[in-house]
Amino acid sequence: MFNYRILAVIKRELMEKLFSKAFITMTLLVPGLIFLMLGIQAFLYSSEKKNLRIDIITESNELTNSFLNDFIKSEYSKSGKYVFSFQTMNRDELKKYLEGKKKELIDEKLGGIVFVPTSALNDKKVEYYSKSSQNISLFKDLDGLINKTLIDQYFHNKTLSKEELDFARLGVDFTGFKVSEDEGIKEEGYGNLVLAYLFTFLLYISLLMIGQMTMQSVIEEKNNRIVEVVLSSVSPTELMTGKILGATLTGIIQMAIWLSPVILLMSTTIFVLPKELLFSININVIIYMLINFLIGLLTFIGLFAMLGAIFDNPQDASSGTLPVMMLIIIPFFIALSMMEDPNKPIAEIASLFPFASIIVMPARMTLVGVPTLHLILAVVINILTFIAIFPIAGKIYRIGILRTGKKPKWSEVFKWLRYKY
Amino acid sequence: MYSLEVKNLTKTFGKITAVDNANFEVPEGSIFGLIGRNGAGKTTTIRMMMGIYLPDNGEVVLKGAKIGPEFKSRVGYLPEERGLYKKMKVIDTLYYFAEIKGKRKNEVHKKVDEYLKRFELYDRRLSKVEDLSKGNQQKVQFIATILHDPDFIILDEPFSGLDPVNTNLLKDIILEMKQKGKVIIFSTHLMDFAEKLCDHIAMIDHGKIILKGSLKEIKQKYSQKNVSLTYNGDVSFLNHHPIIDKVENFGNTTGIRLKEANQTQELLKLLLDNNVIVKKFDANDISLQEIFIELAGKDEDNFKKEVANV
């Protein structure tokens, strides 16, 4: 199947694509963007407002003192995230106090005022005054602290052992465990979820980009009338094969570059990820993803080359590519929707479905354990799809490539399949 | 001895028969012209000879054997619709076209330099094709066609879109190749070029070969009873004269067909008697254009307009 002609075409395609500005920019830009996004997240995480002033006001000195004792010991106070000050006053005095502090609150010099009325010892209802009345992260931070102090106060004069008190004080703590067939049960952070998003985006971007590039290059050959010169030396099948293989290699190189940071993070301990972002995947996932991607590229690039051959110019092509684009876009959204529940039936179906599995399967196997049978099945289905698609795409390519003039209707394109060329 | 034979070639596109059972033979060492008007089936025939189209029927035979894919590397082909990769450098383009013909860089390296120098492109060899003028791009195309030293050169409407300088350049290349013993096949609707360059021709009309053979023999056969005339004055009196079969005005020359071959002297006398100043009187001469019109004359007027416009 390989001969010097195909090799020459592969070489040219590879050179043309690898050294094109679009390829270099995208290939370098995407990991850059990923690191930038991770960096921004880390930066936001570390640069949350410090020394946020919060006034804690209760109606009794006793309550104020016990808040004072508990809050000073809390890690928020120690880390300097919040600066608490404590006062005792009743509701009427609070109104005047709020009037006086209004300007500070609006200017955000004072982060907020928490009022714990004595009635809170019965109903645990506290009030929060601030420029923005809903501050979820602050509520989350203070919830436990206030609850603990209130519990202490409530049970203060009641005969309860320390153990009983400690239990009552405890909040509920969720720890995520991943259950999979081969690795046993493991604790993990958000890392795999981030990775699943990453894989989905990278596959999506690469398929679209390399596919479009191939289509443009076929259109260019057709549009510039190079194709007939080339066809006097190579057969249309050789040209198409060379183009597809050249573009596929380009895609694999691109993906390898994109995945190298992930592989680096997996294989070394030089880079320390925050605990929340730690991920645990096997290198096999990466290898599987690349194999699956390779087959997917071959199929999609074949389809894009076919589209390029049907149309004379990029304008006509842009509307005609929609059916093929959908085969990439729909799985992309399925993969995204799968993130919250990777065990959805649609995720399982899509991870085996021709075309869709290329994008959906890597994300799925990053999130949950996928039976080996499914993994093999997905690859077999993809190979069969490729085998079924290639002769059809090839035939349309062979006929379309030498046609010029009016944009053909799809019905005409189907008729080409019966032509003898 | 024929180097290439086209046997019963047929090609249909849907309901249209583009080439209908075409047969012709290309002798060795000749310049062969495939002649016909636009849409006659020339390009389809050539594409089948190049293996770009699969014929519905028939075959192309090279020295007794049906041609296969390897034939392509022995041919230099210049299609009517031609182009180059715009973003590629001149020199890379030439190497690429040689490479797909099976010639490695170091095999053609010297020749590339030679041709680039000869065609005054050597200092542009590192430029991108898109930065070259159209004329220079055509030169690059010529070099790419002959760089791999093909045995056959097939040119489809080679002179369309060429400026006069490149037209001459291409003519030189064709004659040079002929001297080297290569077979040159070209298609054209310009009878003038065909007449000047070809040894053998095949005339195609509506997909059918209507005439083929050595140009000399064809002309001999058709030139009897024919006079080619250049004159000053009025010859309209000839139109209904009893010895005249037909008068065709071709601008510079007029073709006159007599009813009998032995009436040429009578015609000359007639012209002189009518005070026509005869500048050139060529008995038994006929232009290819006249032959073509005679054979494929159904849409004669359209064709004349077409030819006149070229």
XYZ file of C-alpha atoms in Angstrom:
731
model
C 0.000 0.000 0.000
C 2.876 2.356 0.759
C 5.014 3.626 -2.072
C 7.253 6.589 -2.745
C 4.321 8.621 -4.006
C 2.300 8.273 -0.812
C 5.400 8.958 1.264
C 6.102 12.118 -0.720
C 2.536 13.309 -0.176
C 2.707 12.510 3.557
C 5.975 14.423 3.837
C 4.568 17.464 2.098
C 1.368 17.474 4.141
C 3.292 17.089 7.373
C 5.695 19.909 6.525
C 2.928 22.185 5.361
C 0.845 21.672 8.497
C 3.569 21.485 11.139
C 5.112 24.731 9.983
C 1.887 26.604 9.431
C 1.271 29.547 11.700
C -2.161 28.263 12.697
C -0.754 24.963 13.898
C 2.161 26.425 15.827
C 0.001 29.067 17.477
C -2.751 26.655 18.469
C -0.412 23.948 19.650
C 1.511 26.288 21.888
C -1.444 28.401 22.869
C -3.669 25.631 24.192
C -1.292 24.296 26.886
C -0.433 27.899 27.671
C -4.102 28.632 28.166
C -4.551 25.534 30.302
C -1.701 26.547 32.574
C -2.977 30.078 32.630
C -6.415 28.879 33.702
C -4.959 26.642 36.390
C -2.723 29.510 37.453
C -5.602 31.946 37.653
C -7.553 29.464 39.728
C -4.638 28.962 42.075
C -4.095 32.703 42.243
C -7.723 33.384 43.055
C -7.558 30.669 45.650
C -4.549 32.160 47.377
C -5.460 35.790 46.985
C -8.896 35.667 48.531
C -9.502 38.827 50.510
C -7.527 38.750 53.691
C -8.229 40.534 56.937
C -11.906 40.836 56.203
C -13.343 42.700 59.172
C -16.359 41.074 60.712
C -18.177 42.426 63.755
C -19.785 39.799 65.936
C -22.508 41.258 68.115
C -24.530 39.416 70.716
C -27.079 40.498 73.303
C -25.268 39.140 76.376
C -21.732 39.434 77.661
C -21.620 35.728 78.369
C -22.398 34.864 74.778
C -19.942 37.451 73.493
C -17.180 36.013 75.644
C -17.757 32.479 74.521
C -17.730 33.607 70.859
C -14.526 35.514 71.587
C -12.859 32.406 73.033
C -13.924 30.097 70.207
C -13.279 32.486 67.315
C -9.811 33.546 68.371
C -8.809 29.891 68.381
C -10.274 29.242 64.930
C -8.003 28.828 61.934
C -9.728 31.670 60.073
C -8.621 34.015 62.761
C -5.131 32.576 62.906
C -4.646 32.616 59.150
C -5.791 36.218 59.116
C -8.602 35.572 56.656
C -11.047 37.295 58.968
C -10.477 39.857 61.688
C -13.199 39.575 64.253
C -14.227 42.159 66.812
C -16.826 41.438 69.452
C -19.439 43.642 71.086
C -22.476 43.315 73.262
C -25.608 45.357 72.615
C -29.333 44.842 72.304
C -31.450 45.130 69.188
C -32.231 48.826 69.665
C -28.608 49.709 70.146
C -27.779 47.589 67.087
C -30.004 49.810 64.924
C -28.042 52.882 65.948
C -24.786 50.999 65.555
C -25.742 49.963 62.013
C -26.573 53.582 61.136
C -23.114 54.602 62.307
C -21.390 51.799 60.396
C -23.434 52.222 57.199
C -20.729 54.113 55.339
C -17.991 51.660 56.318
C -20.130 48.739 55.174
C -20.884 50.357 51.812
C -17.229 51.245 51.289
C -16.386 47.668 52.231
C -14.058 48.827 54.959
C -16.143 46.670 57.213
C -16.897 43.255 55.692
C -20.051 42.536 57.631
C -21.847 42.452 60.914
C -23.137 39.213 62.373
C -25.837 39.656 64.987
C -26.483 36.681 67.230
C -29.591 37.428 69.292
C -30.196 35.493 72.476
C -33.113 33.804 70.743
C -30.536 32.028 68.582
C -29.954 29.702 71.498
C -33.396 28.330 70.751
C -33.725 28.597 66.995
C -30.133 29.126 65.786
C -31.238 32.088 63.688
C -28.530 34.716 63.240
C -28.514 37.861 61.133
C -25.904 39.084 58.694
C -25.571 42.702 57.585
C -23.332 43.503 54.688
C -23.144 45.229 51.311
C -24.120 41.928 49.723
C -26.462 39.944 51.863
C -25.648 36.564 50.316
C -22.083 35.498 50.840
C -21.964 31.753 50.448
C -18.307 31.256 51.259
C -18.561 33.362 54.399
C -21.694 31.514 55.513
C -19.910 28.236 54.924
C -16.895 29.401 56.898
C -18.800 30.767 59.886
C -21.617 28.213 59.995
C -19.608 25.595 61.865
C -18.027 28.069 64.269
C -21.243 29.753 65.262
C -22.997 26.404 65.532
C -20.292 25.058 67.818
C -20.437 28.075 70.140
C -24.211 27.941 70.265
C -24.120 24.212 71.038
C -21.591 24.830 73.802
C -23.755 27.530 75.286
C -26.922 25.487 74.979
C -25.489 22.448 76.712
C -23.453 24.546 79.159
C -25.540 23.794 82.233
C -26.766 20.417 81.131
C -25.034 17.251 82.242
C -23.423 15.809 79.158
C -20.104 14.036 78.785
C -17.369 15.564 76.683
C -17.756 12.801 74.069
C -21.443 13.530 73.733
C -20.695 17.201 73.306
C -17.965 16.572 70.746
C -20.298 14.442 68.709
C -23.003 17.053 68.792
C -20.504 19.650 67.633
C -19.380 17.655 64.616
C -20.621 18.597 61.185
C -21.040 16.107 58.411
C -17.870 15.534 56.421
C -18.086 14.070 52.897
C -15.057 12.229 51.675
C -15.123 11.140 48.019
C -14.094 7.592 47.228
C -13.856 6.191 43.720
C -14.926 2.604 43.222
C -13.390 0.822 40.271
C -12.837 -2.794 39.334
C -9.090 -3.139 39.318
C -7.664 -0.540 41.638
C -9.817 -1.109 44.679
C -11.316 1.826 46.470
C -9.359 5.068 46.399
C -9.772 8.507 47.746
C -9.477 11.243 45.137
C -9.906 14.943 44.657
C -11.290 16.990 41.788
C -8.200 16.191 39.738
C -9.821 13.532 37.607
C -12.787 15.748 36.883
C -10.434 18.501 35.720
C -8.616 15.933 33.635
C -11.851 14.668 32.084
C -12.736 18.224 31.068
C -9.234 18.699 29.731
C -9.326 15.525 27.608
C -12.742 16.422 26.242
C -11.666 19.914 25.231
C -8.368 18.813 23.721
C -9.966 16.072 21.619
C -12.692 18.419 20.486
C -10.308 21.225 19.542
C -7.830 18.946 17.803
C -10.431 17.049 15.745
C -12.043 20.267 14.589
C -8.759 21.993 13.884
C -6.974 19.215 12.019
C -10.185 18.343 10.171
C -10.707 21.912 9.048
C -7.069 22.252 8.041
C -7.315 19.160 5.861
C -10.507 20.382 4.268
C -8.960 23.765 3.524
C -5.956 22.105 1.976
C -8.143 19.933 -0.291
C -10.164 22.988 -1.288
C -6.944 24.866 -2.001
C -5.711 22.094 -4.273
C -8.999 22.041 -6.066
C -9.407 25.776 -6.200
C -5.846 26.468 -7.382
C -6.067 23.674 -9.953
C -3.055 21.933 -8.506
C -4.880 18.728 -8.150
C -4.800 17.695 -11.775
C -1.056 18.239 -11.955
C -0.624 16.104 -8.868
C -3.028 13.462 -10.170
C -0.877 13.017 -13.235
C 1.679 11.506 -10.869
C -0.295 9.948 -8.049
C -3.665 8.264 -8.054
C -6.534 9.988 -6.236
C -6.523 7.214 -3.635
C -2.802 7.670 -3.055
C -3.251 11.420 -2.750
C -6.111 11.046 -0.298
C -4.289 8.384 1.720
C -1.180 10.554 1.880
C -3.156 13.586 2.934
C -5.078 11.705 5.611
C -1.950 10.073 7.029
C -0.041 13.359 6.974
C -2.836 15.156 8.782
C -3.294 12.284 11.240
C 0.386 12.394 12.146
C 0.071 16.127 12.655
C -2.874 15.548 14.986
C -1.067 12.890 16.974
C 1.975 15.132 17.355
C -0.260 17.950 18.507
C -2.052 15.756 21.027
C 1.242 14.391 22.327
C 2.475 17.939 22.874
C -0.732 18.839 24.634
C -0.692 15.797 26.858
C 2.964 16.069 27.761
C 2.271 18.291 30.807
C -0.176 15.676 32.088
C 2.327 12.873 31.516
C 4.973 14.991 33.209
C 2.754 15.535 36.229
C 2.062 11.806 36.378
C 5.636 10.681 36.177
C 7.419 13.141 38.414
C 6.873 14.684 41.783
C 8.634 17.934 40.975
C 5.379 19.750 40.480
C 3.131 19.769 43.464
C -0.539 20.105 42.731
C -2.893 21.358 45.425
C -4.536 18.420 47.204
C -7.896 19.229 45.612
C -6.441 18.868 42.125
C -4.573 15.614 42.600
C -5.582 13.090 39.970
C -5.079 9.404 39.664
C -5.099 7.885 36.218
C -3.172 5.092 34.708
C -0.786 5.781 31.824
C -2.901 3.233 29.943
C -5.685 5.801 29.828
C -3.395 8.152 27.902
C -2.248 5.394 25.565
C -5.811 4.259 24.995
C -6.884 7.823 24.358
C -4.162 8.280 21.752
C -5.054 5.026 19.961
C -8.718 5.909 19.973
C -7.867 9.405 18.793
C -5.723 8.017 15.979
C -8.596 5.952 14.599
C -10.946 8.866 15.099
C -8.623 11.231 13.266
C -8.340 8.863 10.320
C -12.122 8.667 10.065
C -12.868 12.340 10.574
C -10.060 13.564 8.344
C -11.353 11.220 5.650
C -14.743 12.847 5.979
C -13.310 16.356 5.946
C -11.186 15.550 2.888
C -14.345 14.279 1.221
C -16.131 17.527 2.061
C -13.237 19.527 0.684
C -13.492 17.605 -2.578
C -17.213 18.252 -2.892
C -16.941 22.021 -2.608
C -15.036 24.520 -4.698
C -14.564 27.245 -2.151
C -14.541 27.749 1.620
C -17.870 29.601 1.575
C -19.774 26.683 0.076
C -17.918 24.289 2.317
C -18.741 26.092 5.539
C -22.431 25.232 5.214
C -21.739 21.750 3.918
C -19.528 20.763 6.842
C -22.360 20.963 9.352
C -23.304 17.262 9.268
C -19.716 16.228 9.956
C -19.201 18.963 12.544
C -22.253 17.660 14.380
C -20.519 14.311 14.750
C -17.884 16.146 16.792
C -20.006 18.755 18.531
C -22.760 16.457 19.835
C -20.331 14.011 21.504
C -18.524 17.009 22.963
C -21.678 18.148 24.736
C -22.539 14.603 25.774
C -19.087 14.373 27.337
C -19.590 17.675 29.153
C -23.020 16.689 30.445
C -21.563 13.416 31.626
C -19.252 15.117 34.119
C -21.866 15.403 36.868
C -22.943 11.784 36.519
C -20.611 9.573 34.473
C -22.935 6.609 34.930
C -25.778 8.056 32.892
C -27.004 5.555 30.293
C -26.389 8.095 27.529
C -22.747 8.320 28.578
C -22.396 4.567 28.355
C -24.054 4.438 24.928
C -22.097 7.416 23.605
C -18.822 5.933 24.803
C -19.418 2.981 22.500
C -21.179 4.753 19.648
C -19.216 5.271 16.402
C -17.687 8.783 16.187
C -18.948 9.711 19.691
C -16.714 7.285 21.548
C -13.591 9.141 20.413
C -14.477 12.097 22.613
C -16.681 10.494 25.254
C -14.668 7.398 26.173
C -11.478 9.092 27.480
C -13.529 11.367 29.748
C -15.621 8.445 30.930
C -12.693 6.212 31.747
C -11.043 9.060 33.615
C -14.087 9.440 35.842
C -15.263 5.868 36.340
C -13.945 2.393 35.834
C -14.955 1.144 32.399
C -15.042 -2.618 31.743
C -12.218 -3.755 29.480
C -14.777 -5.281 27.143
C -16.262 -1.836 26.533
C -12.832 -0.382 25.821
C -12.087 -3.035 23.239
C -15.574 -2.788 21.794
C -15.231 0.973 21.301
C -11.972 0.528 19.387
C -13.401 -2.288 17.265
C -16.500 -0.225 16.459
C -14.307 2.726 15.489
C -12.140 0.596 13.234
C -15.220 -0.883 11.568
C -16.622 2.615 11.095
C -13.381 3.674 9.450
C -13.396 0.637 7.175
C -16.983 1.382 6.191
C -16.452 5.117 5.689
C -13.152 5.142 3.836
C -14.282 3.645 0.492
C -17.328 5.935 0.388
C -15.344 9.038 1.307
C -12.648 7.933 -1.123
C -15.063 7.556 -4.003
C -16.723 10.914 -3.399
C -13.267 12.445 -3.076
C -12.089 10.914 -6.361
C -15.087 12.229 -8.235
C -15.432 15.551 -6.475
C -11.795 16.511 -6.721
C -11.950 17.014 -10.502
C -15.330 18.701 -10.552
C -15.703 22.416 -10.714
C -18.591 24.752 -11.115
C -21.934 24.705 -9.396
C -22.122 23.625 -5.772
C -23.508 20.089 -5.992
C -26.625 19.027 -4.129
C -26.324 16.185 -1.640
C -28.552 14.074 -3.881
C -26.041 14.528 -6.694
C -23.196 13.594 -4.389
C -24.966 10.333 -3.559
C -25.310 9.675 -7.281
C -21.535 9.929 -7.637
C -21.264 6.748 -5.629
C -22.672 4.858 -8.592
C -20.222 6.366 -11.081
C -17.353 4.362 -12.370
C -14.115 6.255 -11.970
C 5.890 1.610 -35.043
C 3.450 3.117 -32.622
C 4.537 4.112 -29.157
C 1.080 4.608 -27.815
C -2.265 3.324 -29.018
C -5.680 4.387 -27.884
C -8.190 1.605 -28.403
C -11.965 1.949 -28.250
C -11.878 4.481 -25.419
C -15.339 5.402 -24.166
C -16.385 7.558 -21.247
C -19.834 8.649 -20.193
C -20.863 11.049 -17.455
C -24.458 10.289 -16.613
C -26.325 10.679 -19.887
C -23.541 12.503 -21.701
C -21.071 10.504 -23.744
C -17.906 12.551 -23.540
C -15.708 10.189 -25.537
C -17.268 7.703 -27.905
C -15.188 4.736 -28.992
C -12.051 6.722 -29.760
C -9.187 5.027 -31.627
C -5.882 6.578 -32.620
C -2.195 5.788 -32.723
C 0.763 7.930 -31.732
C 3.911 7.101 -33.732
C 7.304 7.118 -32.060
C 9.259 10.336 -31.979
C 6.415 12.445 -33.231
C 4.499 15.461 -32.160
C 0.912 14.409 -32.021
C -2.011 16.811 -31.944
C -5.442 16.020 -30.602
C -7.610 18.615 -32.228
C -11.139 19.687 -31.602
C -13.259 22.515 -30.376
C -13.964 23.166 -26.704
C -16.058 20.389 -25.223
C -15.261 17.934 -27.999
C -13.767 15.402 -25.571
C -10.060 16.227 -25.746
C -9.511 16.686 -22.021
C -11.519 13.582 -21.138
C -9.474 11.524 -23.616
C -6.216 12.852 -22.209
C -7.358 12.285 -18.638
C -8.103 8.673 -19.522
C -4.680 8.347 -21.120
C -3.183 9.704 -17.890
C -5.183 7.294 -15.758
C -6.961 10.155 -14.021
C -10.290 8.890 -15.320
C -11.122 5.219 -15.608
C -12.543 4.589 -19.048
C -15.952 2.881 -19.257
C -14.533 0.866 -22.082
C -11.328 0.551 -24.066
C -7.686 0.844 -23.156
C -4.465 2.677 -23.754
C -1.666 0.453 -24.991
C 2.025 1.219 -24.609
C 4.240 -0.851 -26.880
C 1.792 -3.727 -26.867
C 0.918 -3.724 -23.163
C -1.927 -1.972 -21.394
C -0.614 0.965 -19.374
C -0.526 0.713 -15.588
C 0.137 3.137 -12.745
C 3.870 3.179 -13.449
C 3.170 4.831 -16.797
C 2.494 8.047 -14.902
C 6.090 8.408 -13.811
C 7.200 8.241 -17.465
C 4.936 11.093 -18.466
C 5.254 14.803 -18.030
C 1.752 16.185 -17.961
C 0.648 19.773 -18.181
C -3.093 20.041 -17.737
C -5.158 22.879 -19.089
C -6.203 23.822 -15.562
C -2.893 24.100 -13.813
C -1.662 25.483 -10.572
C 0.965 25.275 -7.898
C 1.009 25.284 -4.122
C 1.096 28.979 -3.416
C 2.801 28.806 -0.041
C 5.591 26.495 -1.184
C 9.008 27.701 -2.223
C 9.878 27.391 -5.902
C 12.628 24.906 -5.242
C 10.548 22.787 -2.849
C 7.759 22.715 -5.427
C 10.117 21.352 -8.074
C 11.554 18.742 -5.711
C 8.065 17.689 -4.681
C 6.879 17.179 -8.247
C 10.020 15.203 -9.014
C 9.556 13.157 -5.866
C 6.046 12.036 -6.733
C 7.491 10.896 -10.067
C 9.970 8.778 -8.168
C 13.054 10.986 -8.507
C 14.987 11.784 -5.378
C 16.301 15.227 -4.570
C 19.933 14.392 -5.297
C 18.981 12.881 -8.671
C 17.389 16.065 -9.976
C 19.348 18.615 -7.993
C 21.652 19.572 -10.881
C 18.856 19.702 -13.401
C 16.768 21.933 -11.169
C 19.571 24.480 -11.034
C 20.146 24.171 -14.758
C 16.524 24.788 -15.684
C 16.100 27.570 -13.139
C 19.106 29.344 -14.612
C 17.936 28.807 -18.164
C 14.479 30.174 -17.379
C 15.921 33.080 -15.393
C 14.386 31.960 -12.146
C 17.524 30.975 -10.262
C 17.537 33.959 -7.927
C 13.847 33.393 -7.194
C 14.315 29.775 -6.204
C 13.758 30.466 -2.503
C 10.718 32.691 -3.081
C 7.256 31.434 -2.380
C 5.314 30.603 -5.526
C 2.668 33.206 -4.658
C 5.284 35.936 -4.816
C 6.089 35.154 -8.458
C 4.425 36.780 -11.447
C 1.958 34.661 -13.377
C 4.418 34.247 -16.223
C 7.105 33.026 -13.860
C 4.673 30.631 -12.209
C 4.021 29.153 -15.649
C 7.740 28.698 -16.129
C 7.951 26.817 -12.834
C 5.122 24.665 -14.114
C 7.013 23.868 -17.333
C 10.093 22.867 -15.385
C 8.004 20.632 -13.131
C 6.570 18.953 -16.230
C 9.893 17.959 -17.785
C 12.207 17.807 -14.781
C 12.005 14.041 -14.329
C 13.044 13.459 -17.947
C 9.816 11.819 -19.117
C 9.516 9.714 -22.293
C 6.120 11.152 -23.025
C 4.974 14.713 -22.719
C 1.261 15.237 -22.676
C 0.022 18.791 -22.842
C -3.631 19.749 -22.611
C -4.308 23.064 -24.334
C -0.742 24.103 -23.529
C -0.932 27.525 -25.114
C -4.060 28.779 -23.412
C -3.312 31.607 -21.026
C 0.359 31.952 -21.966
C 1.944 35.263 -22.807
C 3.914 35.450 -26.102
C 7.265 34.942 -24.348
C 6.126 31.787 -22.628
C 4.366 30.579 -25.770
C 7.710 30.647 -27.549
C 9.451 29.106 -24.578
C 7.010 26.215 -24.590
C 7.375 25.784 -28.356
C 11.127 25.565 -27.882
C 10.706 22.974 -25.156
C 8.416 20.913 -27.383
C 10.842 20.986 -30.310
C 13.790 20.248 -28.051
C 12.000 17.255 -26.597
C 11.200 16.037 -30.057
C 14.866 16.180 -30.952
C 15.639 14.094 -27.901
C 13.282 11.476 -29.299
C 10.449 12.024 -26.846
C 6.835 11.640 -27.823
C 4.801 14.794 -27.466
C 1.048 14.695 -27.399
C -0.928 17.851 -27.122
C -4.492 18.881 -27.478
C -5.575 22.198 -28.836
C -8.436 24.025 -30.432
C -5.960 26.389 -32.094
C -5.558 24.926 -35.576
C -2.753 27.290 -36.339
C -0.464 25.866 -33.665
C -1.349 22.316 -34.549
C -0.567 22.946 -38.181
C 2.814 24.414 -37.370
C 3.919 21.869 -34.778
C 2.286 18.505 -35.400
C 3.445 15.561 -37.444
C 0.339 13.556 -36.743
C -3.117 14.518 -35.686
C -6.417 13.108 -34.570
C -9.467 15.260 -34.891
C -12.185 14.799 -32.329
C -15.722 16.109 -32.507
C -18.630 15.287 -30.191
C -16.491 12.596 -28.621
C -15.789 10.834 -31.885
C -12.517 10.722 -33.803
C -13.466 12.093 -37.217
C -10.035 12.200 -38.786
C -6.572 10.893 -37.978
C -3.207 10.342 -39.583
C -0.103 12.136 -40.716
C -0.732 15.835 -41.203
C 1.070 15.806 -44.511
C -1.057 12.997 -45.922
C -4.229 14.510 -44.621
C -3.435 17.821 -46.211
C -2.565 16.160 -49.463
C -5.812 14.290 -49.469
C -7.939 17.309 -48.709
C -6.027 19.873 -50.666
C -7.013 18.613 -54.102
C -9.399 21.047 -55.748
C -8.376 23.581 -53.122
C -6.709 26.915 -53.606
C -5.436 29.184 -50.874
C -5.515 32.786 -52.024
C -4.188 36.094 -50.743
C -5.348 39.080 -52.745
C -6.455 42.700 -52.996
C -9.780 43.522 -54.577
C -13.256 42.071 -54.802
C -13.811 38.350 -55.301
C -17.547 38.267 -54.641
C -18.149 37.345 -58.281
C -16.749 33.904 -57.497
C -19.593 33.007 -55.172
C -21.915 31.743 -57.885
C -19.430 30.921 -60.582
C -19.954 27.506 -62.238
C -16.389 26.221 -61.596
C -16.478 27.142 -57.882
C -17.807 24.803 -55.256
C -17.243 26.947 -52.156
C -15.514 30.111 -50.998
C -14.368 30.456 -47.385
C -13.005 33.713 -46.100
C -10.440 33.322 -43.304
C -9.460 36.959 -42.994
C -5.905 36.996 -44.321
C -6.447 34.161 -46.749
C -9.395 32.847 -48.658
C -9.914 29.191 -49.293
C -11.516 28.361 -52.616
C -12.800 24.948 -53.505
C -13.125 24.086 -57.165
C -15.504 21.589 -58.610
C -12.710 19.817 -60.518
C -9.008 19.542 -59.689
C -7.889 20.644 -63.160
C -9.640 24.017 -62.966
C -6.911 25.885 -61.023
C -5.474 27.646 -64.098
C -8.934 28.671 -65.130
C -9.483 30.203 -61.671
C -6.238 32.176 -61.859
C -7.215 33.565 -65.229
C -10.638 34.467 -63.923
C -9.125 36.409 -61.053
C -6.757 38.326 -63.313
C -9.511 39.063 -65.794
C -11.527 40.586 -62.970
C -8.659 42.872 -61.911
C -8.018 41.088 -58.633
C -4.444 41.665 -57.497
C -3.137 38.197 -56.606
C -0.489 38.265 -53.899
C -0.338 34.581 -53.193
C -1.945 31.782 -55.118
C -1.325 28.367 -53.620
C -2.922 25.529 -55.548
C -3.567 22.256 -53.745
C -3.171 23.862 -50.327
C -5.588 23.706 -47.485
C -5.370 24.845 -43.879
C -6.182 22.516 -41.042
C -8.911 24.918 -40.099
C -10.579 24.461 -43.462
C -10.392 20.715 -43.145
C -11.819 20.885 -39.685
C -14.684 23.087 -40.771
C -15.431 20.844 -43.664
C -15.592 17.785 -41.435
C -17.195 19.221 -38.334
C -19.018 21.978 -40.064
C -22.465 21.600 -38.586
C -21.964 24.426 -36.123
C -19.632 26.117 -38.523
C -20.616 29.682 -37.755
C -20.272 29.252 -34.042
C -16.911 27.703 -34.494
C -15.689 30.460 -36.735
C -16.643 32.982 -34.105
C -14.899 30.910 -31.476
C -11.739 30.679 -33.525
C -11.867 34.354 -34.371
C -12.066 35.224 -30.712
C -8.980 33.334 -29.727
